[in-house]
XYZ file of C-alpha atoms in Angstrom:
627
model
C -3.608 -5.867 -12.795
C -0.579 -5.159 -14.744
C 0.890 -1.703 -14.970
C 1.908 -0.222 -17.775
C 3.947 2.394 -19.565
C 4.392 4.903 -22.448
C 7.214 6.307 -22.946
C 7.325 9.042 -25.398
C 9.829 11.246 -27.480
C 8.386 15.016 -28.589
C 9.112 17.639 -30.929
C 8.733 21.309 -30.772
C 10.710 24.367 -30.266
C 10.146 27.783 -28.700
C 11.946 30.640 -29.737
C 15.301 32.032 -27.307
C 13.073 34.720 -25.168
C 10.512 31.765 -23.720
C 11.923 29.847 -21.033
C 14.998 29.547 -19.099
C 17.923 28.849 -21.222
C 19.153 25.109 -21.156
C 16.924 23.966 -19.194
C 14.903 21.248 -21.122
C 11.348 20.457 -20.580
C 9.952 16.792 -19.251
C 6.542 16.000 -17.812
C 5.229 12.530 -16.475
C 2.123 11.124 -15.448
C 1.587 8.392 -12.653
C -0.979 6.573 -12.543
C -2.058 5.798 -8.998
C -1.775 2.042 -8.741
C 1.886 2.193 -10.251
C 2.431 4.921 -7.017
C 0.601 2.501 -4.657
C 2.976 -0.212 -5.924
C 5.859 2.082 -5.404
C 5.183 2.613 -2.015
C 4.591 -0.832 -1.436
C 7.825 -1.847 -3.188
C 9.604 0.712 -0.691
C 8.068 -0.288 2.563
C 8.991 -3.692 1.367
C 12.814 -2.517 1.153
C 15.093 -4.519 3.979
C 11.450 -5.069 5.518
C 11.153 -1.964 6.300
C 7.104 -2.058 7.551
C 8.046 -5.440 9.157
C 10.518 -3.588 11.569
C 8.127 -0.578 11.676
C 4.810 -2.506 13.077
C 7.420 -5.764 14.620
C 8.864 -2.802 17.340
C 5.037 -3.013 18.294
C 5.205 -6.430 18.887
C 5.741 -7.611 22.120
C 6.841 -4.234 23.429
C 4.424 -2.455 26.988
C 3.486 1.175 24.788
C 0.130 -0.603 24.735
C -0.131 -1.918 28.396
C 1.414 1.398 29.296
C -1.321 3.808 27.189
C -4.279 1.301 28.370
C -2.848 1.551 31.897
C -2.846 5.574 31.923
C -6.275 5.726 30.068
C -8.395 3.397 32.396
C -6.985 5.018 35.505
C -7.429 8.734 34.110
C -9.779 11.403 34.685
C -11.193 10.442 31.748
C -10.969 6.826 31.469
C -13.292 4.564 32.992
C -12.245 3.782 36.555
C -11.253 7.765 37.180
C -14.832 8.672 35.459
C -16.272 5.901 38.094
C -14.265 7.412 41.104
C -13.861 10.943 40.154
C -16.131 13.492 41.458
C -18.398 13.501 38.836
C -18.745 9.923 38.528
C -21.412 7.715 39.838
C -19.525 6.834 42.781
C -17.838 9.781 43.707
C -21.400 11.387 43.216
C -23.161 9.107 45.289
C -20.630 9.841 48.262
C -19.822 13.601 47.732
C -21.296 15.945 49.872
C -23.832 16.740 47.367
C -24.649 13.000 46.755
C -27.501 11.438 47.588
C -25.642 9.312 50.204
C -23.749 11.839 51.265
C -26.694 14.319 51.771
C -28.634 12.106 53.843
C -25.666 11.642 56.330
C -24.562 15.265 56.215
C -25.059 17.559 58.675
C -28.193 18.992 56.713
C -29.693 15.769 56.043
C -32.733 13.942 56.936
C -30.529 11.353 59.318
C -27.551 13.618 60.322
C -30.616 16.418 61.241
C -32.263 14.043 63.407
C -29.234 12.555 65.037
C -27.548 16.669 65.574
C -27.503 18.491 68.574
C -30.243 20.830 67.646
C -32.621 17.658 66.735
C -35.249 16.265 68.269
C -33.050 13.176 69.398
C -30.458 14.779 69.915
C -31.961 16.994 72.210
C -34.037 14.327 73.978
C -30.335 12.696 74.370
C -28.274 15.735 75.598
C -27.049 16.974 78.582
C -29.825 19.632 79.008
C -32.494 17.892 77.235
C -34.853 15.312 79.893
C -33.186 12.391 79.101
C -29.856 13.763 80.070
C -31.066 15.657 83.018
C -32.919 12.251 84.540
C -29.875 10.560 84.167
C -27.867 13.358 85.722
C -26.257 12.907 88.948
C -29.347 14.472 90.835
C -31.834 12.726 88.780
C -34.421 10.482 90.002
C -32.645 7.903 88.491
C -34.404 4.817 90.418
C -37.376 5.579 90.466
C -37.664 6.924 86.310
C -35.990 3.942 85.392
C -38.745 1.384 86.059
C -41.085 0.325 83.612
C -43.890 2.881 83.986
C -41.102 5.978 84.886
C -40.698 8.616 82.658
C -37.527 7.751 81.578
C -38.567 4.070 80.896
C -41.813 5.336 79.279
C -39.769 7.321 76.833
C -37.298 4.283 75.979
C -40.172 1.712 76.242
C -41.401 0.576 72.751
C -44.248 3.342 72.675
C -42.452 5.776 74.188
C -40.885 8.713 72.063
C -37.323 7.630 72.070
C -38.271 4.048 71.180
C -40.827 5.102 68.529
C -37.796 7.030 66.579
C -35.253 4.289 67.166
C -37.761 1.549 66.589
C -37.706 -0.058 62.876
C -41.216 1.642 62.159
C -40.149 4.822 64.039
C -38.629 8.039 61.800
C -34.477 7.080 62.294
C -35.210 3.177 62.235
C -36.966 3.177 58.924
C -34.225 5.620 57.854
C -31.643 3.533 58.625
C -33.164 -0.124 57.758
C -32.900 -2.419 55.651
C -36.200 -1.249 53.825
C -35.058 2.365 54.416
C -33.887 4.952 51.991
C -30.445 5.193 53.628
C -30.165 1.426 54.553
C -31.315 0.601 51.394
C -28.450 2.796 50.105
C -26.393 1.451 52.279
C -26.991 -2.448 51.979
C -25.540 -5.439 50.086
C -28.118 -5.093 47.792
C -28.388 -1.388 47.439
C -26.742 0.716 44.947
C -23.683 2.089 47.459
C -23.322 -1.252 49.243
C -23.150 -2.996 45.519
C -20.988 -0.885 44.630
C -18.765 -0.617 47.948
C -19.398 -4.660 48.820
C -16.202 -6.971 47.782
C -18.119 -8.263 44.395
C -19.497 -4.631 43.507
C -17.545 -2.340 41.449
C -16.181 -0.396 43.479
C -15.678 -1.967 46.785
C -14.258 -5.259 44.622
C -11.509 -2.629 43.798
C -8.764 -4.597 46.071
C -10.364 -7.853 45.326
C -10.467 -10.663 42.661
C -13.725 -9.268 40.669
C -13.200 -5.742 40.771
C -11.992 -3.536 38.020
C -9.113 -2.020 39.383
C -7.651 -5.676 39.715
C -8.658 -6.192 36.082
C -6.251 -3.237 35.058
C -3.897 -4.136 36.548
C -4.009 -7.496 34.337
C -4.761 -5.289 31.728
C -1.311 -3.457 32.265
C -0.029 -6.951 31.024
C -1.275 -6.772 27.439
C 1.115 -7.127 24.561
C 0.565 -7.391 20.866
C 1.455 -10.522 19.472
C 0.727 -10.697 16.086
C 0.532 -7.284 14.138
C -0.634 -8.232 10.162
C 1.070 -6.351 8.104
C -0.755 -3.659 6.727
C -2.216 -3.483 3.414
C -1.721 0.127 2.046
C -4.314 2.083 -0.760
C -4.298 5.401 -1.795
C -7.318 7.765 -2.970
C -5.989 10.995 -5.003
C -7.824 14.081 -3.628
C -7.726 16.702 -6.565
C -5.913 20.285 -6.049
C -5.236 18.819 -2.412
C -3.217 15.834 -2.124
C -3.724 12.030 -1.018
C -5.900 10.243 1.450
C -3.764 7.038 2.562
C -5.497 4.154 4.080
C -3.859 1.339 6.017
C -6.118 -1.820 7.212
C -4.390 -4.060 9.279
C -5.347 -6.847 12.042
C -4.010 -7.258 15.719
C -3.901 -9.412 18.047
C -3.230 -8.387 22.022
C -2.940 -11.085 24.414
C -2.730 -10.952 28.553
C -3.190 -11.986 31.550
C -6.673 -10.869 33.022
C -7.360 -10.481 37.314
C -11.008 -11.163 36.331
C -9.534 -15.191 35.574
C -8.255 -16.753 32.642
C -6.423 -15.855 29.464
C -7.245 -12.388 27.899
C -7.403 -12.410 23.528
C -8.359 -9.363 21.752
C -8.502 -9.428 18.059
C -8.941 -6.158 16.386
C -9.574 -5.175 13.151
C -8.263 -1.657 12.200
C -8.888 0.952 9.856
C -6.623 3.850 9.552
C -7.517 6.971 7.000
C -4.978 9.764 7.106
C -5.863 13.236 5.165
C -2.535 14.904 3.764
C -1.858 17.808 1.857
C 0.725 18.574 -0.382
C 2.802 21.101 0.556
C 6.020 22.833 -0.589
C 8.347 24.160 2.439
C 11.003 26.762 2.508
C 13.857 25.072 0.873
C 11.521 23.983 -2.092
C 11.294 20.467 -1.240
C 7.576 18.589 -1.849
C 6.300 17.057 0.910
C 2.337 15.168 2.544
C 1.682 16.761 5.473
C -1.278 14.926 7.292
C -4.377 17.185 8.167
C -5.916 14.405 10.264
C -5.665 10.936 11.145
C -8.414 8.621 12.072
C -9.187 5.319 13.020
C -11.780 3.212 12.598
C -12.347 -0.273 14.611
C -14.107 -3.167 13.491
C -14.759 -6.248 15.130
C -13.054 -6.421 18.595
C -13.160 -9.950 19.532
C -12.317 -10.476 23.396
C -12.483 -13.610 25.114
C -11.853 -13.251 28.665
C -12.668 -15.985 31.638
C -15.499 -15.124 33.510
C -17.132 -12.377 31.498
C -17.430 -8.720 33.390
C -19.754 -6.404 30.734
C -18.208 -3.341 32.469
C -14.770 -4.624 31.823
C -15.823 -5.141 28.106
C -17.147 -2.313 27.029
C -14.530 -0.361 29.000
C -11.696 -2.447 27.264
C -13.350 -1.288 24.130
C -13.366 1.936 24.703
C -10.150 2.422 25.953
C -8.753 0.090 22.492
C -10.580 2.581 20.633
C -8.697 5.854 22.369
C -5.266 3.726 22.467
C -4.657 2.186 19.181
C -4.761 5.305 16.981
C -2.082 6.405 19.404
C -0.055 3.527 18.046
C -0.980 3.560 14.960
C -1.398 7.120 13.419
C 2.374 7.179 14.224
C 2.800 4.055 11.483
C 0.420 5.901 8.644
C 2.975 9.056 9.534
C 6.038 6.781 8.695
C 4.389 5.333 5.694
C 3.619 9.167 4.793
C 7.576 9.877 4.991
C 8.169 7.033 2.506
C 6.070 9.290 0.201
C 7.404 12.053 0.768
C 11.043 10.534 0.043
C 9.464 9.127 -3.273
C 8.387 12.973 -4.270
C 11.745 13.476 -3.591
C 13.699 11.114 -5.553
C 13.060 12.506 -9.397
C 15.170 16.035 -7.738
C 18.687 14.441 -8.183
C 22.507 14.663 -10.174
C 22.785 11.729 -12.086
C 25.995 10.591 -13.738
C 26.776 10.718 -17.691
C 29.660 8.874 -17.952
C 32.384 10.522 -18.679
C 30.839 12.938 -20.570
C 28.896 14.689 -17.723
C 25.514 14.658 -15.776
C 22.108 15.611 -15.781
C 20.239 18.004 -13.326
C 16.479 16.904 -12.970
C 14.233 19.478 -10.963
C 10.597 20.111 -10.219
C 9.462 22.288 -12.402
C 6.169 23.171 -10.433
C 4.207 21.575 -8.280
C 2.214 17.999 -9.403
C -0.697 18.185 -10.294
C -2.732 15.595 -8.198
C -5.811 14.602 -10.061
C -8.142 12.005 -9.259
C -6.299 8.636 -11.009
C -2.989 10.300 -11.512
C -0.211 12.726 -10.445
C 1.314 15.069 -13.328
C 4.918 16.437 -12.430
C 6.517 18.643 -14.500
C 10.713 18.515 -14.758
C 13.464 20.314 -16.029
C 16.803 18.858 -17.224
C 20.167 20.300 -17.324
C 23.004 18.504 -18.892
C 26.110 19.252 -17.806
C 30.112 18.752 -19.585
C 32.153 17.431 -17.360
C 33.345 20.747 -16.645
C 29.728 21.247 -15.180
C 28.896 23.878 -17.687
C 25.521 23.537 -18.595
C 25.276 22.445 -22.546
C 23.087 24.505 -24.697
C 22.615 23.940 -28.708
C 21.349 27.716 -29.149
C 18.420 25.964 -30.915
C 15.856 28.185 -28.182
C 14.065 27.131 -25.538
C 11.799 23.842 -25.888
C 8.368 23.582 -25.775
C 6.591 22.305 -22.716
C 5.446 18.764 -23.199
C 2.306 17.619 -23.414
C 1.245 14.319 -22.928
C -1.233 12.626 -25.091
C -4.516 11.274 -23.197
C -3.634 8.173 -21.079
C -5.186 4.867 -20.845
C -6.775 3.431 -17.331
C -4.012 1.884 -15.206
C -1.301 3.676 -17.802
C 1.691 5.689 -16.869
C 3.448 7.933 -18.855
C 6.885 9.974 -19.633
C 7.333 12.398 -22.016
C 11.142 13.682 -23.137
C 11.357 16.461 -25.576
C 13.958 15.667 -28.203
C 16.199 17.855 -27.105
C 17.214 15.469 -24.563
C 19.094 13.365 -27.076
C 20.418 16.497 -28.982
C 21.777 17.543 -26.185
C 23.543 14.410 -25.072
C 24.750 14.278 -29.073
C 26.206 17.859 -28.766
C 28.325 16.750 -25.594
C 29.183 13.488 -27.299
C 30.322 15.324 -30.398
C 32.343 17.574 -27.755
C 34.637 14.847 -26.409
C 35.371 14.377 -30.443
C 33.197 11.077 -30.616
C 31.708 11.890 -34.279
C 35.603 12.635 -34.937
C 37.565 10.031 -36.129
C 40.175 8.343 -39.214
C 39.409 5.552 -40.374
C 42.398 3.722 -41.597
C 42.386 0.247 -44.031
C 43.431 -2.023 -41.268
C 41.093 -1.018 -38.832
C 38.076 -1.486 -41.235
C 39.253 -5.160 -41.884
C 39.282 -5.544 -38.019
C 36.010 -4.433 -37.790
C 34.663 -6.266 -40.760
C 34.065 -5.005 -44.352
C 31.179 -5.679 -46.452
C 31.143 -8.689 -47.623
C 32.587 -10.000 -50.787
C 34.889 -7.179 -50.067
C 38.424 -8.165 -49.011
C 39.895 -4.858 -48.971
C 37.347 -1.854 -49.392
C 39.617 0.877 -48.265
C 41.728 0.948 -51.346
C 42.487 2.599 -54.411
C 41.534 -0.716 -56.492
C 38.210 -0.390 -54.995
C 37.605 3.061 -56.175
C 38.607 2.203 -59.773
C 35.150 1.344 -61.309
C 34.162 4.374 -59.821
C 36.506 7.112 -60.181
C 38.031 5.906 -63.499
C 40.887 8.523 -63.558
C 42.244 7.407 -59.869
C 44.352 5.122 -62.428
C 46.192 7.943 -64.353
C 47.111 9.232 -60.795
C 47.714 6.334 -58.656
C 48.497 3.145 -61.428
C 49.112 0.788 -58.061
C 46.769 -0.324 -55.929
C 47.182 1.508 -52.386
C 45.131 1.550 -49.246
C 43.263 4.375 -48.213
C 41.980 6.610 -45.253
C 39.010 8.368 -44.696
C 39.523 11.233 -42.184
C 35.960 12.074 -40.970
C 35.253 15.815 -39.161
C 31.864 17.120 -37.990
C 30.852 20.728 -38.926
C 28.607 21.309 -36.217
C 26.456 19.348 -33.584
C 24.198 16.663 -34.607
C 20.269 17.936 -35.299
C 18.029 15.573 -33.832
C 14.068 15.410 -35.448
C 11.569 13.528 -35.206
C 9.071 12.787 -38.229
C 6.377 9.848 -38.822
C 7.119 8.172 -36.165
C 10.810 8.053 -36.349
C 13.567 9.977 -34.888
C 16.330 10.968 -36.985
C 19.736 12.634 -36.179
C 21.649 14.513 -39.092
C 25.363 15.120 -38.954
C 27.341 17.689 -41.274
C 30.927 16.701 -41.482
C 33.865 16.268 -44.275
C 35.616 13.980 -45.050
C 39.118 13.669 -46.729
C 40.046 10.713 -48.608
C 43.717 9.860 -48.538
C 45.954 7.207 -50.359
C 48.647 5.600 -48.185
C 52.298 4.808 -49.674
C 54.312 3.428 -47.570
C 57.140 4.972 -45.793
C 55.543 8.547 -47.487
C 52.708 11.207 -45.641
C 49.242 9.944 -46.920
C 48.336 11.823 -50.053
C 45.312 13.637 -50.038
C 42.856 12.682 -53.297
C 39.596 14.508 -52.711
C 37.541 16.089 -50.069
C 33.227 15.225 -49.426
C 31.205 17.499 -47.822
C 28.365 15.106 -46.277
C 25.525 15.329 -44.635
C 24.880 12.172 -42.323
C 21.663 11.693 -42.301
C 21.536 8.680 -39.124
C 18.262 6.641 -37.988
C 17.848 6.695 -34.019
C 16.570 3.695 -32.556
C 15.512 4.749 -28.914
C 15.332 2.169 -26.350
C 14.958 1.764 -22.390
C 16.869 -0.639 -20.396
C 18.727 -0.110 -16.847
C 16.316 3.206 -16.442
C 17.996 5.013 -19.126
C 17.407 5.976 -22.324
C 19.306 4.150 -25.077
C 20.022 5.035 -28.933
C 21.621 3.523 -31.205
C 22.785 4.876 -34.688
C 22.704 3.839 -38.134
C 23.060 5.634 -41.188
C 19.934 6.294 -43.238
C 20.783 7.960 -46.379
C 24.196 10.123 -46.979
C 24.031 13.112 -49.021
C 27.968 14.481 -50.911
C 28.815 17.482 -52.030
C 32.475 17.961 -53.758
C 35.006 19.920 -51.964
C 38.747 19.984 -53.135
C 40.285 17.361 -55.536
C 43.427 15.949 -56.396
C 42.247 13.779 -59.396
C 39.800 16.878 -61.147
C 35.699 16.747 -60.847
C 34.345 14.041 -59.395
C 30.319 12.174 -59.883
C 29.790 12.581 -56.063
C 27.014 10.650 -56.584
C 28.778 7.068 -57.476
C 30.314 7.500 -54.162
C 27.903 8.559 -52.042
C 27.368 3.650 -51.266
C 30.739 3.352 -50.468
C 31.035 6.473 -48.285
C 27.914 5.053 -46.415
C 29.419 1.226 -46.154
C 32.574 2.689 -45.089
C 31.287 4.639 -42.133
C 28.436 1.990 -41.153
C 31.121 -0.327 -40.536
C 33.783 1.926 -39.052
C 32.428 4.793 -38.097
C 29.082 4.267 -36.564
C 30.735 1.402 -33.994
C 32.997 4.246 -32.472
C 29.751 6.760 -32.041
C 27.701 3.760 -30.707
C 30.239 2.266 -28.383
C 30.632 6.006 -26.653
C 26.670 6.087 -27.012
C 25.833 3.439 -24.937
C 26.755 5.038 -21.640
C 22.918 5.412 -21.634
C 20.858 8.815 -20.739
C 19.784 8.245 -16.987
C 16.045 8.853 -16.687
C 14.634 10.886 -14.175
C 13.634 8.603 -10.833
C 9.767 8.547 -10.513
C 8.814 7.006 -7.087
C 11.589 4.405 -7.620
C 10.023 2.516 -11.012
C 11.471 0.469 -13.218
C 11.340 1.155 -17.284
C 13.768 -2.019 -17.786
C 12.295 -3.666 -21.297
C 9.968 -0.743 -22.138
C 9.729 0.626 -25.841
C 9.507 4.068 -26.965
C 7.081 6.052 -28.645
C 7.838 8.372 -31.115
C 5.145 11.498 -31.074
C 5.445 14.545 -33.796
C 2.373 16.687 -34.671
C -0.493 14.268 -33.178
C 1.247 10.781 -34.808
C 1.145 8.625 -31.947
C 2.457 5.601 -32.017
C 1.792 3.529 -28.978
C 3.792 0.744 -27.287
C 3.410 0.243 -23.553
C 5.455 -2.287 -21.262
C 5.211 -3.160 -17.865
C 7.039 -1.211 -15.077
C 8.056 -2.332 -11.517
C 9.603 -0.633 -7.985
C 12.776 -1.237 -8.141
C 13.159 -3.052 -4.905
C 10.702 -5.593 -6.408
C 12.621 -9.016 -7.503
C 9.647 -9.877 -9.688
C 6.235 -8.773 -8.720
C 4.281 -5.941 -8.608
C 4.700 -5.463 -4.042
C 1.425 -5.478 -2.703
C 2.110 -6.139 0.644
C -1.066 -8.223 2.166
C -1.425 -10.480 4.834
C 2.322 -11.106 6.113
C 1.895 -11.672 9.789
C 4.447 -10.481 12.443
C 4.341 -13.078 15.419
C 6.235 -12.431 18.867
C 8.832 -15.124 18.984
């Protein structure tokens, strides 16, 4: 989509007690995809992005946040071990494991001292006193004794112990606590070397896997493709998708290859701090995952969906801090339009934010204010009042737009006329050197003026050259009318007859009013004009040779000063008036609209970054590969 420009020139004038004096009104209006370019054509500057997102490349901050996340409290082997979690449960005190074992439990209350085992088993209880040294040990031991009755498969010992007795069923296979307990039981899966847990030290267990996943580098990083939404009264949201790719080694086997699709949305406001400077500052940041594509030897779910999880708390750690760099490119941008730029010789202009932009929801309006400055720095003021603000006509889609009061170029004019530009004498020989009309071989001379000032003759009978010496009355008045912009000059000018070896020998005096066509331009990211002289009006002032028909003069005055006066003001001219620097954008080849009263005239032109070589900088799809 190409982006486009309108340039325009206003006209309107407040009176001296509105305003602040000098300074000169200037609004502009961005569109947002000629922003979004901007940015883009920044980032792309000395690949800036590509060293940005390429420091991510290859380096361990991943390995080193999915390392600290999976071992954590919160990630998922803490969560498994941690007190809370379902192993730590399981064996805590208050587990179900570890209540059935504990001193209060089912098994540790049979097996206790104060149980009925344990008291059949203790010192004072009857199995402990039979077997006591004064026991009848001999004769309780044989098969139908007491104490041989009580081990004996129906006896009460044996009946507890037995695997359908109270402690044996318990404790077997079958059991509660065995069952627990087993290969195949919840705590023995998860203890045994291929459960979770007890595969910890071992090849399948998860622990082993992080520390593989410790490993993981990015490899490829695409670089990301920026967009911009304008939030009204508020400020910007800035989205950045981009694609990774994360490679490792993995302890589960094999070759570990995420790909991740990434979506990052950033909130920012727009602020202004202390010192007055504009500047995003980002309310939130959030990212949003899309397809994570892992291909991993033999598959482990847990270590999938835990590897997910973790990507999903890790990359915004990595990448918020990118969308927060991008953000400082826009804020830089903001900054760029307050700045001192050089007039030539003749000075320099002061552009300022005049308030803050207004953000709407396709465009950004910023308000400026221009000071130009002699080269003495003092600030150059016509004492023609304050200008109107500007107002920018309605704006087609995808359009951008700069309006310049036309004080701008009066004011440039007024320090032009100050370095004596609009000045000069214009002698015969200098004319010829620059060209006289033709058919014309010497227009600066008395013989020229002959047919038109008949009684030259009676005073000067030869034929003589001339000069014109040419002296402005006051500082050129710039207006604009139908379209056009005009600049009028009051000056006089002396007409002189040259003998030689003698002072020239003044003939008559002209007062004229210059009335000069202004043909605004852009090129370079200034404003050009160039001058030509519309119409001259002549008034008579003193004379040497008695009255004078002003009127048969008033052609030649005007070829004269087209061909040797004009050149000098033009030449001077051309330094160019520097426009202000929106977001970096080019107005190189643009035309100018003239706007007075409602007449618009429209001509729009494309405009690029300036750190674009000849495209418009979207930045999509540029991979960054580790070498």
């Amino acid at each position: 989509m190409s982006k486009l420009w309108a340039v325009f020139l206003f006209c309107g004038l407040l009176t001296p007690s509105q305003g602040l004096l000098g300074n000169i009104p200037l609004v502009s209006r961005l569109d947002k995809d000629a922003v979004e370019n901007a940015i883009a054509g920044s980032l792309a500057k000395d690949n800036f992005l590509q060293g940005l997102v390429g420091g991510l490349v290859g380096g361990d901050q991943l390995s080193s946040l999915i390392g600290s996340s999976l071992l954590g409290g919160d990630g998922p082997v803490g969560g498994l071990l941690g007190g809370d979690g379902p192993v730590g449960g399981l064996l805590g005190g208050n587990g179900p494991v570890g209540g059935l074992l504990g001193g209060d439990g089912p098994v540790g209350g049979l097996l206790g001292g104060d149980s009925p085992v344990g008291g059949l088993l203790g010192g004072d209880g009857p199995v402990g006193g039979l077997l006591g040294g004064d026991g009848p040990v001999g004769g309780l031991l044989g098969g139908d004794g007491l104490v041989g009755g009580l081990l004996g498969g129906d006896g009460l010992v044996g009946g507890l112990l037995s695997g359908d007795g109270l402690v044996g069923g318990l404790l077997g296979g079958d059991g509660p606590v065995g069952g627990l307990l087993g290969r195949d039981g919840l705590v023995g899966g998860l203890l045994s070397g291929d459960g979770l847990v007890g595969g910890l030290p071992g090849k399948k267990g998860l622990l082993s896997a992080v520390q593989g996943l410790t490993g993981l580098k990015i490899v490829n990083f695409t670089l990301p493709q920026i967009t911009l939404r304008f939030l009204p009264g508020i400020g910007l949201q800035l989205n950045l998708y981009t694609q990774l790719t994360i490679d490792g080694g993995s302890a589960a086997g094999g070759l570990l290859r995420v790909q991740v699709k990434a979506n990052v949305t950033a909130r920012a406001r727009l602020v202004q701090d202390a010192s007055g400077a504009l500047k995003l500052v980002i309310e939130d940041c959030r990212t949003l995952l899309g397809d994570i594509n892992i291909r991993v030897g033999p598959k482990v779910p847990v270590l999938d969906q835990a590897l997910k999880g973790v990507l999903g708390n890790t990359l915004p750690k990595l990448l918020c801090p990118v969308v927060n760099t991008v953000l400082g490119v826009v804020n830089s941008l903001l900054g760029t339009v307050t700045s001192v730029l050089p007039l030539g010789a003749l000075g320099n202009l002061q552009y300022t934010l005049g308030s803050l932009p207004v953000i709407g929801d396709k465009s950004i309006q910023q308000d400026l204010n221009l000071l130009v400055r002699d080269a003495a720095g003092n600030v150059v003021d016509q004492g023609l009042g304050q200008v109107a603000p500007v107002s920018l006509p309605p704006a087609a889609s995808g359009v951008s737009q700069l309006g310049l009061s036309q004080t701008v170029l009066g004011a440039v004019l007024s320090l032009l006329r100050g370095t004596g530009a609009f000045d000069t004498d214009i002698m015969a020989a200098a004319l010829s050197a620059a060209g006289s009309i033709p058919g014309q071989d010497i227009l600066l001379s008395t013989s020229a003026l002959r047919s038109l000032l008949p009684q030259l003759s009676t005073v000067i009978p030869e034929s003589l050259p001339l000069a014109l010496q040419v002296r402005s009355a006051g500082a050129p008045v710039v207006s604009l009318r139908n379209g056009k912009a005009t600049a009028s000059v009051a000056a006089s000018i002396a007409v002189l007859a040259q003998r030689p070896g003698s002072p020239p020998q003044p003939l008559f005096t002209l007062d004229a009013d210059i009335n000069l066509n202004v043909s605004p331009s852009l090129s370079a990211n200034k404003l050009q004009a160039t001058l030509a002289v519309d119409s001259i009006t002549l008034r008579q002032g003193g004379s040497k040779i008695g009255n004078i028909n002003v009127s048969l003069l008033e052609r030649w005055v005007k070829d004269v000063l087209e061909a040797a006066y004009l050149p000098t003001i033009n030449k001077a001219l051309s330094v160019g008036i520097p426009l202000p620097n929106l977001f970096n954008m080019n107005f190189e080849g643009a035309n100018v609209d003239v706007v007075d009263g409602g007449y618009i005239r429209t001509l729009r032109f494309r405009a690029r970054t300036t750190s674009e070589a000849g495209g418009y900088g979207q930045l999509r799809g540029l991979p960054l590969t580790q070498s």
